[in-house]
PDB file of C-alpha atoms in Angstrom:
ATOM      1  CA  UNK V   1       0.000   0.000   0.000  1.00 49.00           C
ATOM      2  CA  UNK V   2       1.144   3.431  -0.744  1.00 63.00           C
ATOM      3  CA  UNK V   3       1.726   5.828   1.770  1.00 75.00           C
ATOM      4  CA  UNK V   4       0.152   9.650   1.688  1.00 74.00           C
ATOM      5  CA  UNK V   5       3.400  11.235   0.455  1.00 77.00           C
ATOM      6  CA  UNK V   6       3.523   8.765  -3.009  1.00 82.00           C
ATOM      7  CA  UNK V   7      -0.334   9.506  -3.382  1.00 81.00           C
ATOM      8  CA  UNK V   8      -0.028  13.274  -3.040  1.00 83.00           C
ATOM      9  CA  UNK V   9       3.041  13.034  -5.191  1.00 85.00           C
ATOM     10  CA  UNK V  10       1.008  11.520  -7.657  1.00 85.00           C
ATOM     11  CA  UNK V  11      -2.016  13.551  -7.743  1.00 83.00           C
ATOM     12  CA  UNK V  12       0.272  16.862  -7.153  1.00 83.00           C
ATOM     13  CA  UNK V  13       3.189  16.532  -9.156  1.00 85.00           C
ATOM     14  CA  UNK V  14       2.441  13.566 -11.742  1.00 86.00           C
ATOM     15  CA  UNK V  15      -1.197  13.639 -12.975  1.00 87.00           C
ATOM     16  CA  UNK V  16      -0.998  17.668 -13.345  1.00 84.00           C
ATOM     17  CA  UNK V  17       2.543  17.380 -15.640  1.00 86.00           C
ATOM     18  CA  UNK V  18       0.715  15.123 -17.284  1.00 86.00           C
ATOM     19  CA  UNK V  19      -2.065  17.590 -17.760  1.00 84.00           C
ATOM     20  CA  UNK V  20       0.080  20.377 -18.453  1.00 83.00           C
ATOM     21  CA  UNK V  21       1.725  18.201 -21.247  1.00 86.00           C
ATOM     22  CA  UNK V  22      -2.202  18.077 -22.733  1.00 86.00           C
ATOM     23  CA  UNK V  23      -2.808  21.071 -22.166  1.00 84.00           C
ATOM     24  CA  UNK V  24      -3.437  23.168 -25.647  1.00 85.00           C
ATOM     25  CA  UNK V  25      -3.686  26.912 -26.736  1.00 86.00           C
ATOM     26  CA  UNK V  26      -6.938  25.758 -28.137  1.00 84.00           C
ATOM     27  CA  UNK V  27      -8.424  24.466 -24.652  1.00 84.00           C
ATOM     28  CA  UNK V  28      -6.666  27.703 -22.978  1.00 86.00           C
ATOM     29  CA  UNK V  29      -8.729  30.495 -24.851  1.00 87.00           C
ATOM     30  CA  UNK V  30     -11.756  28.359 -24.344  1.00 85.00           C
ATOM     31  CA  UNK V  31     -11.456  28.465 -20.777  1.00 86.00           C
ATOM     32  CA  UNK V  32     -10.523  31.938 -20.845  1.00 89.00           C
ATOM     33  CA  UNK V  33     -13.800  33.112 -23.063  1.00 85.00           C
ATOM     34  CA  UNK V  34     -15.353  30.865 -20.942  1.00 83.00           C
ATOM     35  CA  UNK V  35     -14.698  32.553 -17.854  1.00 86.00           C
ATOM     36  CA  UNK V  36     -15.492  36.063 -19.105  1.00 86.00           C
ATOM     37  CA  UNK V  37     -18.128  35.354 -20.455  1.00 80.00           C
ATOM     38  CA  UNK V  38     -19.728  33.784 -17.321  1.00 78.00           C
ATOM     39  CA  UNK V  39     -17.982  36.849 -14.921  1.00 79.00           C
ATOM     40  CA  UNK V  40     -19.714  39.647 -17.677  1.00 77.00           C
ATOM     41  CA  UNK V  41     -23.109  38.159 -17.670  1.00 72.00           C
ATOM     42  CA  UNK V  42     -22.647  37.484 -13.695  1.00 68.00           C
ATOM     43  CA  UNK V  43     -23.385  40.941 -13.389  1.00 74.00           C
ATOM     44  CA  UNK V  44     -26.340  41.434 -14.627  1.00 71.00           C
ATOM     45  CA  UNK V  45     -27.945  37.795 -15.415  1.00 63.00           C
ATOM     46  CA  UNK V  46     -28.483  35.046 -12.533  1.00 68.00           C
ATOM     47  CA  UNK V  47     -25.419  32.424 -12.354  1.00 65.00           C
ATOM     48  CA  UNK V  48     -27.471  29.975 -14.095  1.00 71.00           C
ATOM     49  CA  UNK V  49     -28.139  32.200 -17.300  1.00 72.00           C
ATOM     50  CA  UNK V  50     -24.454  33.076 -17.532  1.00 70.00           C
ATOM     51  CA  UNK V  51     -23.164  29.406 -17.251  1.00 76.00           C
ATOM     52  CA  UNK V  52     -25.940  28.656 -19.850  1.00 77.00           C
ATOM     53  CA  UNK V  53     -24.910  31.402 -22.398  1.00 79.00           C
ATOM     54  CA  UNK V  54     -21.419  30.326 -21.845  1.00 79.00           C
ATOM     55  CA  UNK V  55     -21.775  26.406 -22.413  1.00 80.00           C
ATOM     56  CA  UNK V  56     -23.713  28.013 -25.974  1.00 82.00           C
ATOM     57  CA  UNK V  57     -20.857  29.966 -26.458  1.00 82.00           C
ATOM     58  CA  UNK V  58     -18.432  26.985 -26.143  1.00 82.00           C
ATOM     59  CA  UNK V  59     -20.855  24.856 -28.741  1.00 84.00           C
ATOM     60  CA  UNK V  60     -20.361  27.999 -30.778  1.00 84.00           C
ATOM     61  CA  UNK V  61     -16.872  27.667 -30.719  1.00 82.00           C
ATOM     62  CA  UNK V  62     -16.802  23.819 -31.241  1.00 85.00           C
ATOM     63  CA  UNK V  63     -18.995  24.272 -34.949  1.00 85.00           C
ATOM     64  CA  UNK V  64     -16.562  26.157 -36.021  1.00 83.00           C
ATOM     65  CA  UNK V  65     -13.797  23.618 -35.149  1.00 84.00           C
ATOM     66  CA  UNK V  66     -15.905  20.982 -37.327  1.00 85.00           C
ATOM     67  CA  UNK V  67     -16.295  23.645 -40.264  1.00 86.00           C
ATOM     68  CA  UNK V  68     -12.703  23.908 -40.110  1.00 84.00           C
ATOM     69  CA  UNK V  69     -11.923  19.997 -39.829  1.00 83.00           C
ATOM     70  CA  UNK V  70     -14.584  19.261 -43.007  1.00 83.00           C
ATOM     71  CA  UNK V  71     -12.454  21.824 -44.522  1.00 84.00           C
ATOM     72  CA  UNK V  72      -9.082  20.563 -43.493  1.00 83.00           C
ATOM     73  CA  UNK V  73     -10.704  17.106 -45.356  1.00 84.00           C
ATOM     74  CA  UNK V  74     -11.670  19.116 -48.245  1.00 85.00           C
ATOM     75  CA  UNK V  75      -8.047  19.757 -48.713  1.00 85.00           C
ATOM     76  CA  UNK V  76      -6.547  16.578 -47.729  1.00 85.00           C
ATOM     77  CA  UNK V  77      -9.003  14.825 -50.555  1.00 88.00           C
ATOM     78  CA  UNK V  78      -7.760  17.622 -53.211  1.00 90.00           C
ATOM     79  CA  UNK V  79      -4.271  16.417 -51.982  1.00 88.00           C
ATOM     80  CA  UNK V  80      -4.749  12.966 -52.658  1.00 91.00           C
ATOM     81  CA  UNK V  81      -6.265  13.414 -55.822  1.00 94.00           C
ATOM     82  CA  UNK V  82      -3.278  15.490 -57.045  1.00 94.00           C
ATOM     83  CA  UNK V  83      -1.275  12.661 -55.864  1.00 93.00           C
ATOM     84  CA  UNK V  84      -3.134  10.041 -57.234  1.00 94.00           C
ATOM     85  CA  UNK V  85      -2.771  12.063 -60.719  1.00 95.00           C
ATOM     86  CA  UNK V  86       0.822  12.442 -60.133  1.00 94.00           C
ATOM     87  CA  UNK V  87       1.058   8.584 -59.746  1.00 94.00           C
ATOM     88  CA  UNK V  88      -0.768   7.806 -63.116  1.00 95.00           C
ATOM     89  CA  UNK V  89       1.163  10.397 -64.961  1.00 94.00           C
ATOM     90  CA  UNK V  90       4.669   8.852 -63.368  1.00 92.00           C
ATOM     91  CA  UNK V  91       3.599   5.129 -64.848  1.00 93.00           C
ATOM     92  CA  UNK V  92       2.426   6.535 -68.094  1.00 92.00           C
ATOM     93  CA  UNK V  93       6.265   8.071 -68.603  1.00 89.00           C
ATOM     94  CA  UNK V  94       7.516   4.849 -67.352  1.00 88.00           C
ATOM     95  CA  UNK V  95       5.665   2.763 -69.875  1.00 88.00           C
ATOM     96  CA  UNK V  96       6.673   5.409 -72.290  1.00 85.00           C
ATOM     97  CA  UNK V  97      10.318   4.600 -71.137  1.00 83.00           C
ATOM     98  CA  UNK V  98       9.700   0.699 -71.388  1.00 84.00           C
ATOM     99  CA  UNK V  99       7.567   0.054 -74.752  1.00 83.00           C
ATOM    100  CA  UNK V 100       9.604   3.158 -77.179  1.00 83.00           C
ATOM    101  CA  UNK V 101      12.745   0.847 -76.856  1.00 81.00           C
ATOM    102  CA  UNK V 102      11.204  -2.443 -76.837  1.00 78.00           C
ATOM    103  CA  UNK V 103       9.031  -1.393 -80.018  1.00 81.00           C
ATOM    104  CA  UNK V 104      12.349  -0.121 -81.411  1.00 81.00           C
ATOM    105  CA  UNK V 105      13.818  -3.721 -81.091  1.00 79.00           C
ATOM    106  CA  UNK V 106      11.033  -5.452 -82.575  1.00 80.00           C
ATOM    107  CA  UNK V 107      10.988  -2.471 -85.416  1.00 82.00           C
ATOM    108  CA  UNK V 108      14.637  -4.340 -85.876  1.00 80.00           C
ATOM    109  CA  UNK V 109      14.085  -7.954 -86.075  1.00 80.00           C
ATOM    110  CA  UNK V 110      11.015  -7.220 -88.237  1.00 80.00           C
ATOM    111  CA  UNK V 111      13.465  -5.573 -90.725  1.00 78.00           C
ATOM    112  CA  UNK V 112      16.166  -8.127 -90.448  1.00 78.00           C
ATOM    113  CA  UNK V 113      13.439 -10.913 -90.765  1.00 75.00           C
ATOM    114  CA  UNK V 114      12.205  -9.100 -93.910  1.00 71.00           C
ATOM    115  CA  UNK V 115      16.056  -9.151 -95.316  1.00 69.00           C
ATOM    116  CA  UNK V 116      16.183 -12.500 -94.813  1.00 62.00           C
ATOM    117  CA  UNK V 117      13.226 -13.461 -96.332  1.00 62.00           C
ATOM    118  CA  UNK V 118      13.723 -11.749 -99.371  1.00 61.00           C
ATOM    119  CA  UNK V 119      17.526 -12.937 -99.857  1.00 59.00           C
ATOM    120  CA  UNK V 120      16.001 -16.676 -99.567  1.00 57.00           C
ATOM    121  CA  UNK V 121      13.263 -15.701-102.101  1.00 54.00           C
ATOM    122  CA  UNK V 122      15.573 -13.852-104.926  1.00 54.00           C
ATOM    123  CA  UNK V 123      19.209 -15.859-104.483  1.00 54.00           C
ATOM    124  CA  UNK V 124      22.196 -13.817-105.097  1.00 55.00           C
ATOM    125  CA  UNK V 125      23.430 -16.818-107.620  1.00 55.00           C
ATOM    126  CA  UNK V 126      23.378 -16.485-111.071  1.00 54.00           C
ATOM    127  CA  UNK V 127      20.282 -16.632-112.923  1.00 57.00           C
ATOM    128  CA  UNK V 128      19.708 -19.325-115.562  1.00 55.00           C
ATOM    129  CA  UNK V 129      19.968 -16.467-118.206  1.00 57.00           C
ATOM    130  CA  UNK V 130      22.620 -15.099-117.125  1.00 53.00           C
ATOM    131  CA  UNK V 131      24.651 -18.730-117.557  1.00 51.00           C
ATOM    132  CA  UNK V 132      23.142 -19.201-121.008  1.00 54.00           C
ATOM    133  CA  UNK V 133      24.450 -16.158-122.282  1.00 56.00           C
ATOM    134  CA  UNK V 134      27.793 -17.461-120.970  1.00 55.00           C
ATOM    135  CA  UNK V 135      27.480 -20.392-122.869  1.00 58.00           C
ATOM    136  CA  UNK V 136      26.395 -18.855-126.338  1.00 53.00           C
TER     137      UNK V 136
END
């Protein structure tokens, strides 16, 4: 069991650093409207009323923190489109890069095979003429 100076140092010292280390600029002006809000309409509104308008005030505040996260996603999904046209452009120039030489090469052999052929269909021997006219 832990004795009263571990639990205090807990509570004290651990689990308000730890706090602190949450703690945002956000949260900080929130309590701070908050709080002035609630102290202005003190004065002339019952407690309750000024707690009320406040906790409307915060809800205030917290629409426009989702209006600006849908628009944060607006721009994240425009990012990831341009990205996504970035990728299809990058494997269109690769492809480009891969087929150009490889239709080269075939552009090659079709042309050699084409040589070939016709050297096998007209032989470079001489021609029956040709050795006739020798003859006579």
């Amino acid at each position: 069991m832990k004795n009263w100076g571990d639990a205090l140092w807990e509570v004290l010292v651990v689990q308000f650093a730890d706090f602190l280390s949450r703690l945002t600029l956000r949260r900080v002006l929130e309590f701070f409207a908050i709080v002035i809000l609630a102290l202005a309409f003190a004065q002339t509104f019952p407690i309750d009323l000024a707690f009320l308008f406040a906790g409307d005030a915060l809800m205030y505040l917290e629409i426009l923190v989702v209006i600006r996260l849908a628009a944060g996603r607006e721009h994240l999904v425009q990012a990831l489109r341009i990205a996504a046209q970035l990728v299809r452009f990058t494997m269109r120039v690769l492809r480009a890069a891969i087929t150009q030489p490889v239709k080269r090469i075939n552009r090659l052999r079709e042309r050699r095979s084409l040589s070939v052929r016709r050297s096998r269909a007209f032989p470079i021997g001489p021609t029956r003429t040709a050795v006739w006219r020798r003859m006579g």
